[in-house]
Every structure is written in structure tokens, then in C-alpha cells.
Amino acid sequence: MSGTRPSAAVLRDGLWRAVLEGSEYDAVDAVRAGLDAGWEEEALLLDVVAAVQKKIGAEWAAARITVAQEHAATAINERVIGALVHRPAAGRPVPPHRGRVTVTCVDGEWHAFPARLVAEVLRLRGWRVDYLGAQTPTPHLVAHQHHTNSDAVLLSGSIPTHLPAAHAAITACQAVGVPVLAGGGAFGEDGRFARALGADGWAPDARGAAAALEAGLPRPTAVRQAVDDLPHLADQEYTMVVRSRGRLVGEVLTDLESRFPAMRGYSDAQRERTAEDLAHILDFLATALYVDDAEVFTGFLGWTSEVLTARNVPAHSLVTGLDILTERLHDFPRGLCFVREGAAGLRGRSAGAVVRGSAV
């Protein structure tokens, strides 16, 4: 080893180039160079690998890389983690044993990368970690707790539509006496949904998760039902929207064809994709009703509008679809309010885009 230790920015640039080119060997070499230069594994995981993974997602959303590139880059980053932390025993530090925890994703959650990072950081800090990976069904998660009696379950969720499933997992684990620490974008930037769902703690990142565990999470003693945390569920709007999802998608799709003439020339694949988009909109509306927070719905619409715009797809069709949806939600006052708020926000974005475009 010689010369000055490379900065995090230099290491990130090297890793980014490697994953973008699809070169697994160069990607592994980039992080091992940091290790050889004196970087600790945890810092490389969080300040280099995690940062590059975040950039991968942002570049996909901005349509600067393809879905295939995003998948390939993520797969390479996964293997980089393995190459970084799986070293011969003689070369590994031996931290003190702190306890045993389970790290897993919410049922239905495929984005396992953040959970994997948390698992590896906790191992480096001396925890015995049972890493269960993506979309672990709640009954199997609870069965694992009966078998292991973990000190805590660390539950990761990236997509807000999985919050109802997360709530079920939280209450089920607590019912068998295991505390739950929640993390990931699904729970909000400030963790407000983790608190709303009764989690025993929330962490914004892997370092925060380690700190929360080290501070200690008390064993839960009370058994709760979903309505105990979220009394507004008694109005049944969430349940009725979920049950009506298929019918609403079909009705809105039919009306869109009459109000948005361009759809008449859509191929079967385009129609199927439009139906999927409508289903996602309803899923986010249902989740907003579950947690009684319009931002879950309006935030998704804003993100979707940006993604569509980056792909040169007219986002105004979203507003038309929402207008049609309002006509079918007259029996759902909270849902109707959320949809109207979302449509108003999109109209404001469209007006801003026109003004900005005319000023150029």
C-alpha cells in the first residue's frame, strides 16, 4: 500500500463506472482497493456501495439508464458486498458478541439491498444476524422467532404499499414478545409511519439501526390489533377500496379510452401497462387510507409524473384518470379528498412546467 488514501468520492466514481459498464471484477477491485488503503468495511459499505446503489435508482428514474442496466448494476453491487465482507477468518476482525437479531423485508417487498446492508453492518459490529432476505411471509417470520427468540426483528420496507403488511408483521412479532425496529423508505423520511404502526423503534439507516440496538429495545408485553393503532380503519374505506380494486381499474380504463383518444391506438401491451399503472395508483390510494395520510398518495403521483416526463410520456393523462376516479369514489369521503388533492397537485406541476417551458 502506498500513496494517499483515496477519498470516498474517488471510490464511488470507480465503483459507479464499473457497475455501469457491467464489470463485476472491476467493481470488486474498486472496493478492495479502498480496503487495502485503510478503509474499514462498514465505511465502504455505507459511504461507497450504498451511495452508488442510491445513484443507480436515481439514474433509472431519470431514464438515463435502462431497467436492464439497473438490474445488472444492482446484482454486481450485491456481489461486491459479498466480496467485501466474506474474507478468510484469519483476516477478519473479531468483534464482541452482542446478541441475535433477525433482519428481513416486509412480505411482498423485493428491494432487499437496504436490508442486506443493515445485516452486514450488524455482523461487523458483533451481532449474530439471521438475514431472511426479500418478501418474508409474516407466518414464517413469526415461526422463526419461536425458533430463535431474537433480541429484535429489523423490518425493512421500501415501497409504501407494503405498510399494511408491515403492520401485520409488527403486531405479530410483538405478540410473541419480540420488539421490531423498522427502517426503509416505506416508513417515511422521519419514521412517522413506523410510529403510527406501533413499531418499537425506527432507524433512518444502518448506523442508526446499530445505535438503536446498542441502546436496547425492551420486550413488548401488550397484544394489539390494527384498529388499536389506526382507529380510522373503522370507517372501512381502506377495505372497500381494496375489494373494489379490480372493478375500479376496469371502469377507469374504459372511460380513459373515451376521454383520451390516443389510447384507442394502444397495443395490447400498452393497454396492459396502463392497467398496471392504474392498479398502482389504487394501491397507493388504499395505503394512504390505511395510514390516513394523503402524502403517501400525492407523493407517489408526483414521483410518477416525474418518471413519465423523463420518458417523454404526457403526464396529463394521470389527471384525466384521477378525474374519472373521483366520479366513482362518492361513497368514500377520505379517498375522494386524497384523489382531489393529488389531481390538484398534478395540475400545479403541469402549469409550472408550461411556464418554465415558455420562459426558456
mmCIF file of C-alpha atoms in Angstrom, residues 146-323:
data_model
loop_
_atom_site.group_PDB
_atom_site.id
_atom_site.type_symbol
_atom_site.label_atom_id
_atom_site.label_comp_id
_atom_site.label_asym_id
_atom_site.label_seq_id
_atom_site.Cartn_x
_atom_site.Cartn_y
_atom_site.Cartn_z
ATOM 1 C CA HIS A 146 -40.393 -19.066 18.061
ATOM 2 C CA HIS A 147 -37.293 -20.975 16.974
ATOM 3 C CA THR A 148 -34.669 -18.317 17.732
ATOM 4 C CA ASN A 149 -36.223 -15.865 20.226
ATOM 5 C CA SER A 150 -34.359 -12.980 18.596
ATOM 6 C CA ASP A 151 -33.457 -9.903 20.582
ATOM 7 C CA ALA A 152 -35.183 -7.895 17.837
ATOM 8 C CA VAL A 153 -36.596 -8.055 14.340
ATOM 9 C CA LEU A 154 -35.326 -5.419 11.935
ATOM 10 C CA LEU A 155 -38.040 -4.956 9.330
ATOM 11 C CA SER A 156 -37.180 -3.270 6.033
ATOM 12 C CA GLY A 157 -39.652 -1.774 3.567
ATOM 13 C CA SER A 158 -39.004 0.453 0.576
ATOM 14 C CA ILE A 159 -42.460 0.676 -1.029
ATOM 15 C CA PRO A 160 -45.253 2.343 0.999
ATOM 16 C CA THR A 161 -47.916 -0.003 -0.392
ATOM 17 C CA HIS A 162 -46.437 -2.690 1.845
ATOM 18 C CA LEU A 163 -47.253 -0.756 5.019
ATOM 19 C CA PRO A 164 -50.385 -2.820 5.803
ATOM 20 C CA ALA A 165 -48.275 -5.981 5.562
ATOM 21 C CA ALA A 166 -45.609 -4.319 7.706
ATOM 22 C CA HIS A 167 -48.250 -3.542 10.330
ATOM 23 C CA ALA A 168 -49.279 -7.195 10.420
ATOM 24 C CA ALA A 169 -45.644 -8.259 10.837
ATOM 25 C CA ILE A 170 -45.006 -5.728 13.606
ATOM 26 C CA THR A 171 -48.004 -6.742 15.686
ATOM 27 C CA ALA A 172 -47.379 -10.457 15.115
ATOM 28 C CA CYS A 173 -43.750 -10.290 16.240
ATOM 29 C CA GLN A 174 -44.670 -8.189 19.254
ATOM 30 C CA ALA A 175 -47.377 -10.699 20.164
ATOM 31 C CA VAL A 176 -44.645 -13.314 20.694
ATOM 32 C CA GLY A 177 -42.538 -10.891 22.717
ATOM 33 C CA VAL A 178 -40.035 -9.721 20.095
ATOM 34 C CA PRO A 179 -39.520 -5.972 19.536
ATOM 35 C CA VAL A 180 -39.483 -4.588 15.993
ATOM 36 C CA LEU A 181 -37.159 -1.919 14.627
ATOM 37 C CA ALA A 182 -38.448 -0.547 11.312
ATOM 38 C CA GLY A 183 -36.454 1.089 8.531
ATOM 39 C CA GLY A 184 -36.598 1.958 4.864
ATOM 40 C CA GLY A 185 -38.327 4.491 2.645
ATOM 41 C CA ALA A 186 -41.782 2.965 3.179
ATOM 42 C CA PHE A 187 -41.857 4.221 6.761
ATOM 43 C CA GLY A 188 -41.312 7.878 5.830
ATOM 44 C CA GLU A 189 -38.216 10.048 5.957
ATOM 45 C CA ASP A 190 -38.887 10.819 9.614
ATOM 46 C CA GLY A 191 -40.209 7.385 10.554
ATOM 47 C CA ARG A 192 -43.733 8.646 11.142
ATOM 48 C CA PHE A 193 -45.347 5.525 9.704
ATOM 49 C CA ALA A 194 -43.202 3.272 11.889
ATOM 50 C CA ARG A 195 -44.586 5.147 14.884
ATOM 51 C CA ALA A 196 -48.139 5.049 13.507
ATOM 52 C CA LEU A 197 -47.928 1.277 13.118
ATOM 53 C CA GLY A 198 -46.641 0.800 16.657
ATOM 54 C CA ALA A 199 -43.067 -0.288 15.882
ATOM 55 C CA ASP A 200 -40.743 -0.305 18.881
ATOM 56 C CA GLY A 201 -38.250 1.879 17.051
ATOM 57 C CA TRP A 202 -37.228 3.346 13.718
ATOM 58 C CA ALA A 203 -33.833 3.924 12.157
ATOM 59 C CA PRO A 204 -33.017 6.026 9.087
ATOM 60 C CA ASP A 205 -30.027 3.892 8.069
ATOM 61 C CA ALA A 206 -27.751 1.048 9.074
ATOM 62 C CA ARG A 207 -25.731 3.125 11.529
ATOM 63 C CA GLY A 208 -28.943 4.282 13.159
ATOM 64 C CA ALA A 209 -30.164 0.699 13.391
ATOM 65 C CA ALA A 210 -26.944 -0.370 15.101
ATOM 66 C CA ALA A 211 -27.209 2.514 17.555
ATOM 67 C CA ALA A 212 -30.846 1.669 18.385
ATOM 68 C CA LEU A 213 -29.943 -1.959 19.077
ATOM 69 C CA GLU A 214 -26.992 -0.982 21.217
ATOM 70 C CA ALA A 215 -29.248 1.330 23.239
ATOM 71 C CA GLY A 216 -31.618 -1.598 23.770
ATOM 72 C CA LEU A 217 -35.200 -2.341 22.757
ATOM 73 C CA PRO A 218 -37.492 -3.538 25.562
ATOM 74 C CA ARG A 219 -39.527 -6.689 25.049
ATOM 75 C CA PRO A 220 -43.163 -5.859 24.242
ATOM 76 C CA THR A 221 -45.829 -7.171 26.601
ATOM 77 C CA ALA A 222 -49.164 -5.927 25.214
ATOM 78 C CA VAL A 223 -51.037 -7.516 22.301
ATOM 79 C CA ARG A 224 -52.649 -5.028 19.897
ATOM 80 C CA GLN A 225 -54.987 -5.133 16.916
ATOM 81 C CA ALA A 226 -54.611 -2.935 13.820
ATOM 82 C CA VAL A 227 -57.558 -0.755 14.793
ATOM 83 C CA ASP A 228 -55.911 -0.020 18.148
ATOM 84 C CA ASP A 229 -53.116 1.811 16.322
ATOM 85 C CA LEU A 230 -55.267 3.189 13.497
ATOM 86 C CA PRO A 231 -58.829 3.840 14.727
ATOM 87 C CA HIS A 232 -59.834 5.457 11.416
ATOM 88 C CA LEU A 233 -59.831 1.976 9.853
ATOM 89 C CA ALA A 234 -63.250 1.528 11.444
ATOM 90 C CA ASP A 235 -64.765 3.543 8.563
ATOM 91 C CA GLN A 236 -63.956 0.602 6.211
ATOM 92 C CA GLU A 237 -62.783 2.861 3.356
ATOM 93 C CA TYR A 238 -59.459 1.049 3.103
ATOM 94 C CA THR A 239 -61.157 -2.344 2.996
ATOM 95 C CA MET A 240 -63.740 -1.287 0.418
ATOM 96 C CA VAL A 241 -61.171 0.295 -1.929
ATOM 97 C CA VAL A 242 -59.037 -2.867 -1.765
ATOM 98 C CA ARG A 243 -62.052 -5.041 -2.521
ATOM 99 C CA SER A 244 -63.142 -2.755 -5.402
ATOM 100 C CA ARG A 245 -59.666 -2.503 -6.950
ATOM 101 C CA GLY A 246 -60.263 -4.738 -9.983
ATOM 102 C CA ARG A 247 -63.611 -3.175 -10.814
ATOM 103 C CA LEU A 248 -62.281 0.370 -10.457
ATOM 104 C CA VAL A 249 -59.311 -0.350 -12.727
ATOM 105 C CA GLY A 250 -61.630 -1.682 -15.429
ATOM 106 C CA GLU A 251 -64.068 1.218 -15.206
ATOM 107 C CA VAL A 252 -61.399 3.906 -15.237
ATOM 108 C CA LEU A 253 -59.615 2.222 -18.165
ATOM 109 C CA THR A 254 -62.838 2.126 -20.189
ATOM 110 C CA ASP A 255 -63.593 5.795 -19.533
ATOM 111 C CA LEU A 256 -59.999 6.794 -20.302
ATOM 112 C CA GLU A 257 -60.358 5.383 -23.798
ATOM 113 C CA SER A 258 -63.311 7.665 -24.481
ATOM 114 C CA ARG A 259 -61.750 10.798 -22.938
ATOM 115 C CA PHE A 260 -58.138 10.250 -24.052
ATOM 116 C CA PRO A 261 -58.409 9.427 -27.795
ATOM 117 C CA ALA A 262 -54.733 8.483 -28.127
ATOM 118 C CA MET A 263 -55.473 5.343 -26.102
ATOM 119 C CA ARG A 264 -57.582 3.919 -28.904
ATOM 120 C CA GLY A 265 -54.417 3.236 -30.850
ATOM 121 C CA TYR A 266 -52.679 1.490 -27.939
ATOM 122 C CA SER A 267 -51.359 -2.020 -28.446
ATOM 123 C CA ASP A 268 -52.362 -4.807 -26.071
ATOM 124 C CA ALA A 269 -49.045 -4.359 -24.245
ATOM 125 C CA GLN A 270 -49.655 -0.617 -23.825
ATOM 126 C CA ARG A 271 -53.166 -1.221 -22.523
ATOM 127 C CA GLU A 272 -51.829 -3.778 -20.064
ATOM 128 C CA ARG A 273 -49.201 -1.328 -18.832
ATOM 129 C CA THR A 274 -51.849 1.387 -18.418
ATOM 130 C CA ALA A 275 -53.975 -1.012 -16.371
ATOM 131 C CA GLU A 276 -50.932 -1.785 -14.209
ATOM 132 C CA ASP A 277 -50.351 1.938 -13.658
ATOM 133 C CA LEU A 278 -53.976 2.397 -12.610
ATOM 134 C CA ALA A 279 -53.654 -0.542 -10.224
ATOM 135 C CA HIS A 280 -50.566 1.074 -8.666
ATOM 136 C CA ILE A 281 -52.491 4.321 -8.225
ATOM 137 C CA LEU A 282 -55.271 2.480 -6.402
ATOM 138 C CA ASP A 283 -52.752 0.584 -4.271
ATOM 139 C CA PHE A 284 -51.206 3.861 -3.128
ATOM 140 C CA LEU A 285 -54.641 5.349 -2.511
ATOM 141 C CA ALA A 286 -55.550 2.339 -0.361
ATOM 142 C CA THR A 287 -52.305 2.687 1.598
ATOM 143 C CA ALA A 288 -52.946 6.395 2.152
ATOM 144 C CA LEU A 289 -56.357 5.439 3.532
ATOM 145 C CA TYR A 290 -54.749 2.788 5.754
ATOM 146 C CA VAL A 291 -52.377 5.251 7.424
ATOM 147 C CA ASP A 292 -54.703 8.254 6.909
ATOM 148 C CA ASP A 293 -52.015 10.351 5.245
ATOM 149 C CA ALA A 294 -52.584 11.984 1.851
ATOM 150 C CA GLU A 295 -48.840 12.407 1.305
ATOM 151 C CA VAL A 296 -48.481 8.685 0.624
ATOM 152 C CA PHE A 297 -50.767 9.147 -2.386
ATOM 153 C CA THR A 298 -49.765 12.614 -3.569
ATOM 154 C CA GLY A 299 -46.068 11.833 -3.196
ATOM 155 C CA PHE A 300 -46.432 8.765 -5.401
ATOM 156 C CA LEU A 301 -48.290 10.792 -8.033
ATOM 157 C CA GLY A 302 -45.551 13.422 -8.061
ATOM 158 C CA TRP A 303 -42.852 10.772 -8.449
ATOM 159 C CA THR A 304 -44.815 9.037 -11.210
ATOM 160 C CA SER A 305 -45.254 12.329 -13.042
ATOM 161 C CA GLU A 306 -41.503 12.917 -12.957
ATOM 162 C CA VAL A 307 -40.762 9.406 -14.233
ATOM 163 C CA LEU A 308 -43.287 9.766 -17.061
ATOM 164 C CA THR A 309 -41.912 13.174 -18.024
ATOM 165 C CA ALA A 310 -38.367 11.764 -18.139
ATOM 166 C CA ARG A 311 -39.649 9.176 -20.616
ATOM 167 C CA ASN A 312 -41.487 11.740 -22.760
ATOM 168 C CA VAL A 313 -44.885 10.354 -21.739
ATOM 169 C CA PRO A 314 -47.611 13.012 -21.267
ATOM 170 C CA ALA A 315 -48.343 13.135 -17.548
ATOM 171 C CA HIS A 316 -51.665 14.939 -18.066
ATOM 172 C CA SER A 317 -53.307 11.558 -18.664
ATOM 173 C CA LEU A 318 -52.798 10.963 -14.941
ATOM 174 C CA VAL A 319 -55.053 13.914 -14.165
ATOM 175 C CA THR A 320 -57.739 12.585 -16.510
ATOM 176 C CA GLY A 321 -57.591 9.218 -14.799
ATOM 177 C CA LEU A 322 -57.897 10.844 -11.364
ATOM 178 C CA ASP A 323 -60.866 12.905 -12.509
#
